[in-house]
Short mmCIF file of C-alpha atoms and ligand atoms in Angstrom, two decimals:
data_model
loop_
_atom_site.label_atom_id
_atom_site.label_comp_id
_atom_site.label_asym_id
_atom_site.label_seq_id
_atom_site.Cartn_x
_atom_site.Cartn_y
_atom_site.Cartn_z
CA UNK A 1291 0.00 0.00 0.00
CA UNK A 1292 1.22 3.48 -0.93
CA UNK A 1293 0.10 6.26 1.42
CA UNK A 1294 0.68 9.91 0.53
CA UNK A 1295 -0.47 12.72 2.81
CA UNK A 1296 -0.72 16.44 2.09
CA UNK A 1297 -0.99 19.03 4.88
CA UNK A 1298 -2.84 21.57 2.70
CA UNK A 1299 -5.19 20.98 -0.23
CA UNK A 1300 -3.38 23.43 -2.50
CA UNK A 1301 -0.25 21.23 -2.41
CA UNK A 1302 -2.14 18.50 -4.26
CA UNK A 1303 -1.87 18.08 -8.02
CA UNK A 1304 -5.38 16.82 -8.98
CA UNK A 1305 -3.83 14.90 -11.90
CA UNK A 1306 -1.95 12.75 -9.36
CA UNK A 1307 -5.24 11.45 -7.98
CA UNK A 1308 -6.42 9.53 -11.09
CA UNK A 1309 -5.96 6.06 -9.55
CA UNK A 1310 -6.07 6.92 -5.86
CA UNK A 1311 -8.58 6.58 -3.08
CA UNK A 1312 -8.68 10.03 -1.50
CA UNK A 1313 -9.60 10.83 2.09
CA UNK A 1314 -10.37 14.48 2.84
CA UNK A 1315 -9.92 15.72 6.44
CA UNK A 1316 -11.13 19.01 7.96
CA UNK A 1317 -11.52 18.32 11.69
CA UNK A 1318 -12.49 21.92 12.62
CA UNK A 1319 -15.14 21.57 11.32
CA UNK A 1320 -16.29 20.71 7.78
CA UNK A 1321 -15.79 16.91 7.75
CA UNK A 1322 -16.95 16.58 11.36
CA UNK A 1323 -20.15 18.38 10.35
CA UNK A 1324 -20.58 16.29 7.19
CA UNK A 1325 -20.34 13.05 9.22
CA UNK A 1326 -22.74 14.40 11.85
CA UNK A 1327 -25.29 15.41 9.21
CA UNK A 1328 -25.19 12.06 7.40
CA UNK A 1329 -25.36 10.14 10.69
CA UNK A 1330 -28.53 12.16 11.41
CA UNK A 1331 -30.18 11.24 8.14
CA UNK A 1332 -29.25 14.05 5.72
CA UNK A 1333 -29.88 12.94 2.16
CA UNK A 1334 -26.63 14.37 0.76
CA UNK A 1335 -24.08 17.17 1.10
CA UNK A 1336 -23.08 19.28 -1.94
CA UNK A 1337 -19.68 20.91 -1.31
CA UNK A 1338 -19.34 24.16 -3.24
CA UNK A 1339 -16.74 26.88 -3.68
CA UNK A 1340 -18.25 30.37 -3.27
CA UNK A 1341 -21.43 31.39 -1.45
CA UNK A 1342 -23.10 32.67 -4.64
CA UNK A 1343 -22.51 29.33 -6.32
CA UNK A 1344 -24.04 27.67 -3.26
CA UNK A 1345 -27.17 29.83 -3.41
CA UNK A 1346 -27.60 29.12 -7.14
CA UNK A 1347 -27.21 25.35 -6.63
CA UNK A 1348 -29.65 25.30 -3.68
CA UNK A 1349 -32.32 27.05 -5.75
CA UNK A 1350 -31.76 24.72 -8.71
CA UNK A 1351 -32.16 21.70 -6.38
CA UNK A 1352 -35.32 23.19 -4.83
CA UNK A 1353 -35.31 25.15 -1.55
CA UNK A 1354 -38.30 23.20 -0.24
CA UNK A 1355 -35.98 20.34 0.79
CA UNK A 1356 -32.54 21.90 0.41
CA UNK A 1357 -30.76 23.89 3.14
CA UNK A 1358 -27.83 26.25 2.75
CA UNK A 1359 -25.05 25.76 5.30
CA UNK A 1360 -21.55 27.07 5.80
CA UNK A 1361 -19.30 29.65 7.35
CA UNK A 1362 -16.93 32.49 6.77
CA UNK A 1363 -14.57 33.37 9.62
CA UNK A 1364 -16.38 30.57 11.52
CA UNK A 1365 -19.70 32.43 11.50
CA UNK A 1366 -22.86 31.42 9.64
CA UNK A 1367 -22.93 33.01 6.18
CA UNK A 1368 -25.57 35.74 6.02
CA UNK A 1369 -28.79 34.39 4.50
CA UNK A 1370 -27.78 30.75 5.02
CA UNK A 1371 -29.99 28.39 7.07
CA UNK A 1372 -27.20 26.81 9.09
CA UNK A 1373 -23.60 27.58 10.00
CA UNK A 1374 -20.93 24.90 10.36
CA UNK A 1375 -21.33 23.75 13.97
CA UNK A 1376 -21.84 19.95 14.06
CA UNK A 1377 -24.31 20.48 16.92
CA UNK A 1378 -26.70 22.34 14.56
CA UNK A 1379 -27.06 19.26 12.29
CA UNK A 1380 -29.53 17.34 14.42
CA UNK A 1381 -31.90 14.67 13.05
CA UNK A 1382 -34.84 17.11 13.51
CA UNK A 1383 -33.08 19.65 11.30
CA UNK A 1384 -31.42 17.57 8.58
CA UNK A 1385 -33.28 14.24 8.16
CA UNK A 1386 -34.12 13.66 4.43
CA UNK A 1387 -32.79 17.11 3.57
CA UNK A 1388 -30.14 18.06 1.02
CA UNK A 1389 -27.39 20.33 2.33
CA UNK A 1390 -25.51 22.71 0.04
CA UNK A 1391 -22.32 23.55 1.94
CA UNK A 1392 -19.72 26.30 1.46
CA UNK A 1393 -16.85 26.68 3.92
CA UNK A 1394 -13.46 28.37 3.84
CA UNK A 1395 -11.17 25.33 3.51
CA UNK A 1396 -13.06 22.00 3.72
CA UNK A 1397 -15.37 22.26 0.72
CA UNK A 1398 -12.50 23.56 -1.41
CA UNK A 1399 -10.53 20.38 -0.61
CA UNK A 1400 -13.42 18.24 -1.88
CA UNK A 1401 -13.49 20.23 -5.12
CA UNK A 1402 -9.74 19.61 -5.60
CA UNK A 1403 -10.31 15.85 -5.05
CA UNK A 1404 -13.55 15.54 -7.06
CA UNK A 1405 -12.10 13.71 -10.08
CA UNK A 1406 -10.47 10.93 -8.07
CA UNK A 1407 -12.11 7.48 -8.51
CA UNK A 1408 -13.04 7.34 -4.82
CA UNK A 1409 -13.34 10.21 -2.32
CA UNK A 1410 -14.21 9.81 1.38
CA UNK A 1411 -14.76 12.34 4.17
CA UNK A 1412 -12.87 11.66 7.40
CA UNK A 1413 -12.94 13.21 10.87
CA UNK A 1414 -12.13 11.81 14.30
CA UNK A 1415 -15.85 11.06 14.65
CA UNK A 1416 -15.76 8.36 11.92
CA UNK A 1417 -12.06 7.38 12.04
CA UNK A 1418 -12.54 3.62 12.50
CA UNK A 1419 -15.18 3.38 9.77
CA UNK A 1420 -12.89 5.11 7.25
CA UNK A 1421 -9.83 3.04 8.25
CA UNK A 1422 -11.80 -0.17 7.65
CA UNK A 1423 -13.17 1.16 4.35
CA UNK A 1424 -9.70 1.89 2.90
CA UNK A 1425 -7.64 -0.93 4.46
CA UNK A 1426 -7.46 -2.91 1.21
CA UNK A 1427 -6.63 0.01 -1.09
CA UNK A 1428 -3.38 0.01 -3.10
CA UNK A 1429 -3.04 3.78 -3.34
CA UNK A 1430 -4.31 6.05 -0.54
CA UNK A 1431 -4.04 9.85 -0.58
CA UNK A 1432 -4.90 11.75 2.58
CA UNK A 1433 -5.67 15.44 1.98
CA UNK A 1434 -5.73 17.74 5.01
CA UNK A 1435 -7.80 20.87 4.26
CA UNK A 1436 -5.52 22.99 6.43
CA UNK A 1437 -6.35 26.56 7.33
CA UNK A 1438 -6.08 29.30 4.67
CA UNK A 1439 -3.48 27.18 2.81
CA UNK A 1440 -1.47 26.74 6.01
CA UNK A 1441 -0.66 23.64 8.06
CA UNK A 1442 -3.28 22.85 10.73
CA UNK A 1443 -2.18 20.46 13.44
CA UNK A 1444 -5.65 19.02 14.13
CA UNK A 1445 -5.95 17.81 10.51
CA UNK A 1446 -2.41 16.34 10.54
CA UNK A 1447 -3.17 14.60 13.85
CA UNK A 1448 -6.33 13.05 12.39
CA UNK A 1449 -4.39 11.97 9.29
CA UNK A 1450 -1.81 10.35 11.57
CA UNK A 1451 -4.38 8.42 13.61
CA UNK A 1452 -6.06 7.26 10.39
CA UNK A 1453 -2.76 6.09 8.90
CA UNK A 1454 -1.89 4.32 12.16
CA UNK A 1455 -5.19 2.41 12.07
CA UNK A 1456 -4.87 1.58 8.36
CA UNK A 1457 -1.30 0.33 8.79
CA UNK A 1458 -2.29 -1.80 11.79
CA UNK A 1459 -5.33 -3.22 9.93
CA UNK A 1460 -3.62 -4.03 6.61
CA UNK A 1461 -0.81 -6.41 5.69
CA UNK A 1462 2.04 -6.19 3.18
CA UNK A 1463 4.48 -3.46 2.18
CA UNK A 1464 3.68 0.19 2.99
CA UNK A 1465 5.27 3.18 1.35
CA UNK A 1466 4.56 6.41 3.25
CA UNK A 1467 5.60 9.83 1.98
CA UNK A 1468 7.24 12.20 4.51
CA UNK A 1469 4.00 13.95 5.40
CA UNK A 1470 2.32 10.59 6.10
CA UNK A 1471 5.26 9.55 8.28
CA UNK A 1472 5.23 12.91 10.12
CA UNK A 1473 1.48 12.63 10.73
CA UNK A 1474 1.92 9.12 12.11
CA UNK A 1475 4.69 10.29 14.45
CA UNK A 1476 2.43 13.13 15.64
CA UNK A 1477 -0.39 10.65 16.32
CA UNK A 1478 1.96 8.47 18.36
CA UNK A 1479 2.43 11.45 20.70
CA UNK A 1480 -1.07 12.91 21.12
CA UNK A 1481 -4.76 12.10 21.10
CA UNK A 1482 -7.49 14.61 20.15
CA UNK A 1483 -9.07 16.66 22.96
CA UNK A 1484 -10.69 20.02 23.60
CA UNK A 1485 -7.56 20.98 25.59
CA UNK A 1486 -5.26 20.23 22.64
CA UNK A 1487 -7.56 21.94 20.10
CA UNK A 1488 -7.60 25.09 22.25
CA UNK A 1489 -3.85 25.33 21.60
CA UNK A 1490 -4.41 25.38 17.83
CA UNK A 1491 -5.17 28.38 15.62
CA UNK A 1492 -8.47 26.82 14.50
CA UNK A 1493 -9.56 25.97 18.03
CA UNK A 1494 -8.66 29.38 19.43
CA UNK A 1495 -10.55 31.09 16.60
CA UNK A 1496 -13.68 29.07 17.41
CA UNK A 1497 -13.38 29.81 21.14
CA UNK A 1498 -13.03 33.54 20.40
CA UNK A 1499 -16.44 33.53 18.67
CA UNK A 1500 -18.13 31.49 21.41
CA UNK A 1501 -18.05 28.13 19.61
CA UNK A 1502 -15.66 26.33 21.97
CA UNK A 1503 -18.40 23.74 22.56
CA UNK A 1504 -17.85 22.42 19.04
CA UNK A 1505 -14.42 21.14 20.04
CA UNK A 1506 -15.85 18.28 22.13
CA UNK A 1507 -17.77 16.81 19.18
CA UNK A 1508 -14.73 17.32 16.89
CA UNK A 1509 -12.55 15.33 19.34
CA UNK A 1510 -15.11 12.51 19.90
CA UNK A 1511 -13.30 9.52 18.30
CA UNK A 1512 -15.57 6.96 16.58
CA UNK A 1513 -18.74 8.83 17.55
CA UNK A 1514 -20.36 7.49 14.36
CA UNK A 1515 -19.80 4.26 12.43
CA UNK A 1516 -20.44 5.94 9.07
CA UNK A 1517 -18.54 6.11 5.77
CA UNK A 1518 -19.26 9.31 3.84
CA UNK A 1519 -18.42 9.02 0.12
CA UNK A 1520 -18.50 11.67 -2.62
CA UNK A 1521 -19.79 10.72 -6.07
CA UNK A 1522 -20.74 13.21 -8.76
CA UNK A 1523 -19.97 16.03 -6.31
CA UNK A 1524 -22.47 14.81 -3.71
CA UNK A 1525 -21.41 13.26 -0.39
CA UNK A 1526 -23.74 10.53 0.86
CA UNK A 1527 -23.59 7.51 3.16
CA UNK A 1528 -21.50 4.91 1.30
CA UNK A 1529 -23.66 2.13 -0.05
CA UNK A 1530 -26.85 4.14 0.71
C1 MLT B 2380 -13.42 25.20 6.91
O1 MLT B 2380 -13.84 24.48 6.03
O2 MLT B 2380 -12.67 26.11 6.70
C2 MLT B 2380 -13.79 24.99 8.33
O3 MLT B 2380 -14.65 23.96 8.40
C3 MLT B 2380 -14.13 26.28 8.92
C4 MLT B 2380 -15.00 26.27 10.14
O4 MLT B 2380 -15.75 25.34 10.32
O5 MLT B 2380 -14.93 27.22 10.91
#
């Protein structure tokens, strides 16, 4: 198995993904929210780039059963129905609903990965499910969304814990690139927690706008046994 990790999405050459299984990680908070929404019965999540594009897509899908969700600077986008706090995506709110999502880093990473043959969303909340789903793959690419094209330690930590699980669950040769090795070393030193996330730029930014509570859900390992897979630019429950 060949495992390549990237600490920011802009480092990735989309052409290099043609035969890879890609896992996209944005712990604070896009992939955590995507997993939460699907675990609570959302029909599908449509990652988009800009907010205008999101509004157009939501109207074309039909606003009667399509919600707009996303953030800028961590806050709900004006005119959107939901922000990006996983706690907002309850079964009451999202069951059988389509979600058009636009966030600063996470949704952009999905757009960069969209032409890969297989694309999964990973967070700490569905770590085990993703590790099991990719254990037999020959070529695995782990894309960390990062933060404004910069390294974010929470994404690298999640990548490391995923790689650790995959390596321990699969047999045979493994070839890790330096970023994958670095992520694995990081994971051998720390586990996710609110306390650790409060030391990160992303965690501090959320605490400053009163969203510190989100950090507990984002650090809740294996909260959901769900695999979230993107096909034709829509993320749904794999096999659903
Ligand atoms: C992102 O995609 O940039 C993050 O999810 C931002 C956030 O949730 O605050």
